[in-house]
mmCIF file of C-alpha atoms in Angstrom:
data_model
loop_
_atom_site.group_PDB
_atom_site.id
_atom_site.type_symbol
_atom_site.label_atom_id
_atom_site.label_comp_id
_atom_site.label_asym_id
_atom_site.label_seq_id
_atom_site.Cartn_x
_atom_site.Cartn_y
_atom_site.Cartn_z
ATOM 1 C CA MET A 19 89.116 53.987 83.741
ATOM 2 C CA SER A 20 92.417 54.672 85.613
ATOM 3 C CA THR A 21 94.975 57.428 85.938
ATOM 4 C CA ALA A 22 98.701 57.521 86.419
ATOM 5 C CA TYR A 23 99.014 61.279 86.933
ATOM 6 C CA PHE A 24 96.197 62.237 89.350
ATOM 7 C CA SER A 25 97.180 59.925 92.182
ATOM 8 C CA HIS A 26 97.138 62.793 94.649
ATOM 9 C CA CYS A 27 94.838 65.854 94.151
ATOM 10 C CA TRP A 28 92.778 68.403 95.866
ATOM 11 C CA GLY A 29 88.944 68.224 95.462
ATOM 12 C CA VAL A 30 86.556 70.999 95.113
ATOM 13 C CA PHE A 31 82.784 70.238 95.470
ATOM 14 C CA GLU A 32 80.229 72.751 93.957
ATOM 15 C CA GLY A 33 77.011 73.672 95.576
ATOM 16 C CA GLY A 34 73.773 72.820 93.901
ATOM 17 C CA GLY A 35 71.118 71.955 96.458
ATOM 18 C CA VAL A 36 69.894 68.367 96.134
ATOM 19 C CA ARG A 37 71.972 68.013 93.006
ATOM 20 C CA ALA A 38 74.969 67.868 95.267
ATOM 21 C CA ALA A 39 73.987 64.399 96.213
ATOM 22 C CA ALA A 40 75.258 63.351 92.751
ATOM 23 C CA HIS A 41 78.788 64.106 94.003
ATOM 24 C CA ALA A 42 78.760 60.813 95.828
ATOM 25 C CA GLY A 43 78.660 59.051 92.402
ATOM 26 C CA ALA A 44 81.440 61.290 91.033
ATOM 27 C CA TYR A 45 83.631 60.655 94.046
ATOM 28 C CA HIS A 46 83.070 56.916 93.652
ATOM 29 C CA ALA A 47 84.214 57.201 89.920
ATOM 30 C CA ALA A 48 87.318 59.249 90.951
ATOM 31 C CA ARG A 49 88.308 56.769 93.602
ATOM 32 C CA ALA A 50 87.780 53.816 91.224
ATOM 33 C CA ALA A 51 90.186 55.614 88.850
ATOM 34 C CA GLY A 52 92.843 55.679 91.505
ATOM 35 C CA VAL A 53 92.309 59.313 92.498
ATOM 36 C CA THR A 54 93.106 60.251 96.152
ATOM 37 C CA PHE A 55 92.685 63.603 97.730
ATOM 38 C CA GLY A 56 94.984 65.429 100.048
ATOM 39 C CA ARG A 57 92.499 68.341 100.717
ATOM 40 C CA VAL A 58 88.811 68.991 99.968
ATOM 41 C CA ALA A 59 86.687 72.132 99.804
ATOM 42 C CA GLY A 60 82.994 72.655 99.406
ATOM 43 C CA THR A 61 80.129 75.160 99.223
ATOM 44 C CA SER A 62 76.540 74.600 100.231
ATOM 45 C CA GLY A 63 75.473 71.021 99.389
ATOM 46 C CA GLY A 64 79.001 70.330 98.255
ATOM 47 C CA SER A 65 80.310 71.204 101.687
ATOM 48 C CA ILE A 66 78.127 68.283 103.126
ATOM 49 C CA VAL A 67 79.921 65.800 100.754
ATOM 50 C CA ALA A 68 83.356 67.387 101.354
ATOM 51 C CA ALA A 69 82.933 67.256 105.130
ATOM 52 C CA LEU A 70 81.989 63.557 105.062
ATOM 53 C CA ILE A 71 84.991 62.735 102.842
ATOM 54 C CA ALA A 72 87.349 64.768 105.140
ATOM 55 C CA ALA A 73 86.008 62.625 107.951
ATOM 56 C CA GLY A 74 86.956 59.456 106.168
ATOM 57 C CA ALA A 75 83.705 58.317 104.634
ATOM 58 C CA LYS A 76 84.047 55.754 101.881
ATOM 59 C CA PRO A 77 81.982 56.104 98.635
ATOM 60 C CA SER A 78 79.539 53.365 99.950
ATOM 61 C CA GLU A 79 79.106 55.235 103.170
ATOM 62 C CA LEU A 80 78.442 58.446 101.252
ATOM 63 C CA PHE A 81 75.750 56.716 99.170
ATOM 64 C CA ARG A 82 74.118 55.250 102.220
ATOM 65 C CA ALA A 83 74.152 58.546 104.201
ATOM 66 C CA LEU A 84 72.619 60.611 101.399
ATOM 67 C CA LEU A 85 70.189 58.119 100.020
ATOM 68 C CA ASP A 86 68.782 57.083 103.444
ATOM 69 C CA THR A 87 68.184 60.703 104.471
ATOM 70 C CA PRO A 88 64.893 62.370 103.088
ATOM 71 C CA MET A 89 65.336 66.000 102.294
ATOM 72 C CA SER A 90 62.410 66.732 104.675
ATOM 73 C CA ALA A 91 64.737 65.909 107.407
ATOM 74 C CA PHE A 92 66.501 69.163 106.923
ATOM 75 C CA LEU A 93 63.345 71.284 107.531
ATOM 76 C CA ALA A 94 62.329 72.815 110.759
ATOM 77 C CA GLN A 95 60.060 75.594 111.802
ATOM 78 C CA ALA A 96 61.692 79.059 111.901
ATOM 79 C CA ASP A 97 62.937 80.048 115.368
ATOM 80 C CA ASP A 98 61.580 83.553 116.289
ATOM 81 C CA GLN A 99 64.508 83.932 118.747
ATOM 82 C CA ALA A 100 67.108 83.169 116.041
ATOM 83 C CA THR A 101 66.031 86.007 113.688
ATOM 84 C CA ILE A 102 68.710 88.485 112.697
ATOM 85 C CA PHE A 103 66.389 91.365 113.002
ATOM 86 C CA GLU A 104 66.821 92.954 116.391
ATOM 87 C CA GLU A 105 63.536 94.868 116.683
ATOM 88 C CA ARG A 106 60.458 92.837 117.565
ATOM 89 C CA GLN A 107 57.939 93.813 114.852
ATOM 90 C CA TRP A 108 54.827 93.299 116.838
ATOM 91 C CA MET A 109 52.614 94.751 114.142
ATOM 92 C CA LYS A 110 53.861 92.263 111.450
ATOM 93 C CA ARG A 111 53.393 89.476 113.992
ATOM 94 C CA LEU A 112 49.885 90.509 114.593
ATOM 95 C CA ILE A 113 49.106 90.673 110.826
ATOM 96 C CA ARG A 114 50.618 87.285 110.346
ATOM 97 C CA HIS A 115 47.688 85.681 112.010
ATOM 98 C CA PHE A 116 45.333 87.161 109.423
ATOM 99 C CA THR A 117 47.181 86.301 106.288
ATOM 100 C CA TRP A 118 47.861 83.228 104.238
ATOM 101 C CA GLY A 119 49.600 81.939 101.141
ATOM 102 C CA ASN A 120 52.467 83.963 99.651
ATOM 103 C CA VAL A 121 51.609 87.029 101.659
ATOM 104 C CA ARG A 122 52.008 85.028 104.885
ATOM 105 C CA LYS A 123 55.399 83.677 103.598
ATOM 106 C CA PHE A 124 56.596 87.187 102.802
ATOM 107 C CA ILE A 125 55.628 88.334 106.384
ATOM 108 C CA ASP A 126 57.344 85.261 107.880
ATOM 109 C CA VAL A 127 60.601 86.079 106.070
ATOM 110 C CA SER A 128 60.425 89.715 107.097
ATOM 111 C CA ILE A 129 60.058 88.673 110.714
ATOM 112 C CA ASP A 130 62.181 85.573 111.026
ATOM 113 C CA SER A 131 64.725 86.250 108.125
ATOM 114 C CA GLY A 132 63.730 82.825 106.633
ATOM 115 C CA LEU A 133 60.999 80.311 106.319
ATOM 116 C CA HIS A 134 62.811 77.463 107.992
ATOM 117 C CA SER A 135 65.628 76.864 110.572
ATOM 118 C CA SER A 136 68.703 75.181 109.247
ATOM 119 C CA GLU A 137 69.491 73.610 112.629
ATOM 120 C CA PRO A 138 68.530 70.097 111.374
ATOM 121 C CA ILE A 139 71.413 70.204 108.923
ATOM 122 C CA GLU A 140 73.959 70.864 111.784
ATOM 123 C CA THR A 141 72.373 68.114 113.829
ATOM 124 C CA TRP A 142 72.554 65.567 110.972
ATOM 125 C CA ILE A 143 76.142 66.463 109.995
ATOM 126 C CA GLU A 144 77.248 66.159 113.631
ATOM 127 C CA GLU A 145 75.670 62.742 113.870
ATOM 128 C CA GLN A 146 77.477 61.535 110.697
ATOM 129 C CA LEU A 147 80.837 63.074 111.824
ATOM 130 C CA GLN A 148 80.597 61.473 115.316
ATOM 131 C CA ALA A 149 80.012 58.103 113.739
ATOM 132 C CA LEU A 150 83.115 58.576 111.420
ATOM 133 C CA VAL A 151 85.535 60.415 113.813
ATOM 134 C CA GLY A 152 84.208 60.180 117.290
ATOM 135 C CA GLN A 153 85.701 56.901 118.132
ATOM 136 C CA GLN A 154 89.118 58.249 117.399
ATOM 137 C CA ARG A 155 88.868 60.902 119.973
ATOM 138 C CA ALA A 156 90.874 60.904 123.161
ATOM 139 C CA PRO A 157 89.011 59.577 126.223
ATOM 140 C CA GLY A 158 86.969 62.404 127.922
ATOM 141 C CA VAL A 159 86.919 64.596 124.795
ATOM 142 C CA THR A 160 83.327 65.753 124.061
ATOM 143 C CA GLY A 161 81.485 68.347 122.013
ATOM 144 C CA PRO A 162 81.233 68.959 118.318
ATOM 145 C CA ILE A 163 83.800 67.547 115.909
ATOM 146 C CA GLN A 164 86.350 70.169 115.155
ATOM 147 C CA PHE A 165 88.194 70.979 111.868
ATOM 148 C CA GLN A 166 91.556 69.897 113.492
ATOM 149 C CA GLU A 167 90.065 66.372 114.181
ATOM 150 C CA LEU A 168 89.234 65.566 110.558
ATOM 151 C CA ARG A 169 91.430 63.058 108.615
ATOM 152 C CA LEU A 170 91.666 65.458 105.618
ATOM 153 C CA PRO A 171 92.074 69.144 105.738
ATOM 154 C CA LEU A 172 88.649 70.612 104.907
ATOM 155 C CA HIS A 173 87.692 74.115 103.613
ATOM 156 C CA VAL A 174 84.023 75.220 103.972
ATOM 157 C CA VAL A 175 82.746 78.456 102.386
ATOM 158 C CA ALA A 176 79.755 80.586 103.476
ATOM 159 C CA THR A 177 78.785 84.146 102.631
ATOM 160 C CA ASP A 178 79.022 86.909 105.105
ATOM 161 C CA LEU A 179 76.327 89.484 104.319
ATOM 162 C CA ALA A 180 77.944 91.899 106.715
ATOM 163 C CA THR A 181 81.017 92.258 104.536
ATOM 164 C CA GLY A 182 79.786 90.856 101.248
ATOM 165 C CA ARG A 183 82.768 88.468 101.266
ATOM 166 C CA PRO A 184 83.289 84.752 101.733
ATOM 167 C CA LYS A 185 83.711 83.324 105.185
ATOM 168 C CA VAL A 186 86.183 80.360 105.109
ATOM 169 C CA TRP A 187 86.639 77.746 107.714
ATOM 170 C CA SER A 188 89.632 75.466 107.600
ATOM 171 C CA ARG A 189 92.148 73.537 109.814
ATOM 172 C CA GLU A 190 94.660 76.261 109.365
ATOM 173 C CA THR A 191 92.449 79.263 110.253
ATOM 174 C CA THR A 192 89.682 77.853 112.472
ATOM 175 C CA PRO A 193 91.007 74.618 113.886
ATOM 176 C CA GLU A 194 88.746 74.594 116.932
ATOM 177 C CA ASP A 195 85.446 75.503 115.191
ATOM 178 C CA SER A 196 82.644 73.094 114.753
ATOM 179 C CA VAL A 197 82.540 71.482 111.357
ATOM 180 C CA ALA A 198 78.763 70.822 111.527
ATOM 181 C CA HIS A 199 78.152 74.508 112.254
ATOM 182 C CA ALA A 200 80.283 75.659 109.344
ATOM 183 C CA VAL A 201 78.473 73.292 106.901
ATOM 184 C CA ARG A 202 75.136 74.518 108.239
ATOM 185 C CA CYS A 203 76.161 78.093 107.504
ATOM 186 C CA SER A 204 77.386 77.142 104.018
ATOM 187 C CA CYS A 205 73.961 75.415 103.354
ATOM 188 C CA THR A 206 71.833 78.206 104.590
ATOM 189 C CA ILE A 207 69.899 79.251 101.466
ATOM 190 C CA PRO A 208 68.841 82.891 101.792
ATOM 191 C CA PHE A 209 65.131 83.427 102.632
ATOM 192 C CA PHE A 210 64.469 79.664 102.652
ATOM 193 C CA TYR A 211 66.588 79.221 105.772
ATOM 194 C CA GLN A 212 67.090 81.804 108.412
ATOM 195 C CA ALA A 213 70.338 83.662 108.199
ATOM 196 C CA ILE A 214 72.769 82.837 110.985
ATOM 197 C CA GLY A 215 73.830 85.971 112.842
ATOM 198 C CA SER A 216 76.587 86.728 115.306
ATOM 199 C CA PRO A 217 77.982 90.116 116.605
ATOM 200 C CA GLN A 218 80.381 90.374 113.784
ATOM 201 C CA SER A 219 78.616 88.617 110.784
ATOM 202 C CA VAL A 220 75.489 87.509 109.060
ATOM 203 C CA LEU A 221 76.071 84.141 107.338
ATOM 204 C CA VAL A 222 74.128 82.526 104.504
ATOM 205 C CA ASP A 223 74.759 79.937 101.655
ATOM 206 C CA GLY A 224 78.322 80.188 100.243
ATOM 207 C CA GLY A 225 76.867 79.941 96.718
ATOM 208 C CA ALA A 226 76.038 83.626 96.897
ATOM 209 C CA VAL A 227 79.685 84.497 96.499
ATOM 210 C CA SER A 228 81.513 81.272 95.358
ATOM 211 C CA ASN A 229 79.525 78.261 94.374
ATOM 212 C CA LEU A 230 82.761 76.424 93.242
ATOM 213 C CA PRO A 231 85.284 77.572 95.878
ATOM 214 C CA SER A 232 88.566 76.772 94.052
ATOM 215 C CA PHE A 233 89.940 80.163 95.213
ATOM 216 C CA VAL A 234 90.766 78.690 98.654
ATOM 217 C CA PHE A 235 93.349 76.491 97.051
ATOM 218 C CA ALA A 236 94.607 79.202 94.637
ATOM 219 C CA LYS A 237 95.211 81.440 97.656
ATOM 220 C CA MET A 238 97.208 78.642 99.414
ATOM 221 C CA LEU A 239 99.385 78.227 96.362
ATOM 222 C CA GLY A 240 99.996 82.043 96.274
ATOM 223 C CA SER A 241 98.546 82.092 92.794
ATOM 224 C CA THR A 242 97.479 85.423 91.296
ATOM 225 C CA GLU A 243 96.196 83.866 88.078
ATOM 226 C CA GLY A 244 92.983 82.562 89.597
ATOM 227 C CA ALA A 245 91.633 79.189 90.668
ATOM 228 C CA ALA A 246 91.425 77.869 87.072
ATOM 229 C CA PHE A 247 95.160 77.239 87.203
ATOM 230 C CA CYS A 248 95.516 75.288 90.346
ATOM 231 C CA PRO A 249 97.685 72.207 89.759
ATOM 232 C CA GLY A 250 96.188 68.851 90.367
ATOM 233 C CA CYS A 251 92.667 70.236 91.307
ATOM 234 C CA PHE A 252 89.535 68.232 90.655
ATOM 235 C CA HIS A 253 86.256 70.202 90.385
ATOM 236 C CA PHE A 254 83.106 68.185 91.195
ATOM 237 C CA ALA A 255 80.408 70.347 89.431
ATOM 238 C CA SER A 256 76.737 69.593 89.616
ATOM 239 C CA SER A 257 75.383 69.305 86.079
ATOM 240 C CA ARG A 258 72.496 71.724 85.417
ATOM 241 C CA SER A 259 71.851 70.392 81.867
ATOM 242 C CA HIS A 260 70.771 66.952 82.758
ATOM 243 C CA PRO A 261 66.897 66.840 83.038
ATOM 244 C CA SER A 262 67.009 64.542 86.102
ATOM 245 C CA PHE A 263 69.914 66.331 87.804
ATOM 246 C CA ALA A 264 71.270 62.856 88.517
ATOM 247 C CA LYS A 265 74.889 63.249 87.607
ATOM 248 C CA SER A 266 77.877 65.223 88.547
ATOM 249 C CA GLU A 267 80.783 66.116 86.253
ATOM 250 C CA ILE A 268 84.362 65.778 87.308
ATOM 251 C CA LEU A 269 86.373 68.614 85.963
ATOM 252 C CA LYS A 270 90.117 68.733 85.913
ATOM 253 C CA THR A 271 92.366 71.755 85.698
ATOM 254 C CA SER A 272 96.077 72.265 85.029
ATOM 255 C CA ARG A 273 98.600 74.962 85.901
ATOM 256 C CA CYS A 274 99.421 74.897 82.212
ATOM 257 C CA GLY A 275 96.421 77.125 81.670
ATOM 258 C CA PHE A 276 94.338 74.743 79.625
ATOM 259 C CA PRO A 277 90.608 74.914 80.228
ATOM 260 C CA ALA A 278 88.905 72.493 82.581
ATOM 261 C CA GLN A 279 87.860 69.189 80.893
ATOM 262 C CA SER A 280 85.197 66.700 81.804
ATOM 263 C CA LEU A 281 86.384 63.380 83.133
ATOM 264 C CA THR A 282 82.940 61.778 82.996
ATOM 265 C CA ARG A 283 82.308 61.900 79.210
ATOM 266 C CA GLY A 284 83.666 59.670 76.487
ATOM 267 C CA PRO A 285 85.876 56.602 76.658
ATOM 268 C CA THR A 286 89.197 58.371 76.443
ATOM 269 C CA PHE A 287 90.191 61.350 78.570
ATOM 270 C CA LYS A 288 93.259 63.403 77.376
ATOM 271 C CA GLN A 289 94.604 66.889 78.093
ATOM 272 C CA PRO A 290 97.183 68.786 76.167
ATOM 273 C CA CYS A 291 99.570 68.707 79.055
ATOM 274 C CA ASN A 292 100.946 65.063 78.962
ATOM 275 C CA ARG A 293 102.015 64.958 82.471
ATOM 276 C CA ARG A 294 98.285 65.341 83.524
ATOM 277 C CA SER A 295 96.152 63.033 81.462
ATOM 278 C CA MET A 296 93.627 60.398 82.145
ATOM 279 C CA THR A 297 92.952 57.298 80.036
ATOM 280 C CA SER A 298 90.270 54.675 80.241
ATOM 281 C CA GLN A 299 90.781 51.013 80.382
#
């Protein structure tokens, strides 16, 4: 499969929990077809893949990073000091010692705002970014990898419960923010992970408001028609119909207004707009 019209595109990576690991295979297929990306965006698990691609990871490096990391590595005990609830609920803490099962979990969530800490996600992402980008830093520069240091512009989307709106990080708006922390916020599944609080916001998984965050590119283009009409935009959408959740569909869109079409099904891929079509070889 090859393409003559999608040589330079923007990639959008959908959230989907562990299904997002399938994006590594979809990205490999896109690169094999000659597709390159000028920008990438992601939500939740998709933000992990997008961040690694923005840091310069090759398809083989994506496969290795995702397959060699057990999902249990992203679990940690909830931190009582990190709860978003200001009041110390001493009575619930006392009751917790005399409960078990689902009742215990409910009390844990009501105290800690989640069952687990998402800090291991941030730690793991930072390790991967340091391996990909750290050597390119100027001598003496330390600290987390920032958005302005990535090879490709990256957009990461989380949900701000304080406003009910998306929180977006990017090279243009938050150049000095930590990429790993933004990805952690985007992956913080409500109630499963503790919400991440600050004086101005309460951040959880970006999938709560935008699981396929094409809107970040539509806004950049000044489009009022919606993200479905972004030119040259590839959507990496985790398939929910496959029983093993082992594939990721590549969807393409066109400013001509035709619906998104799958680029991972069938031997020939065509779109009504002739200037944006893919064919297999």
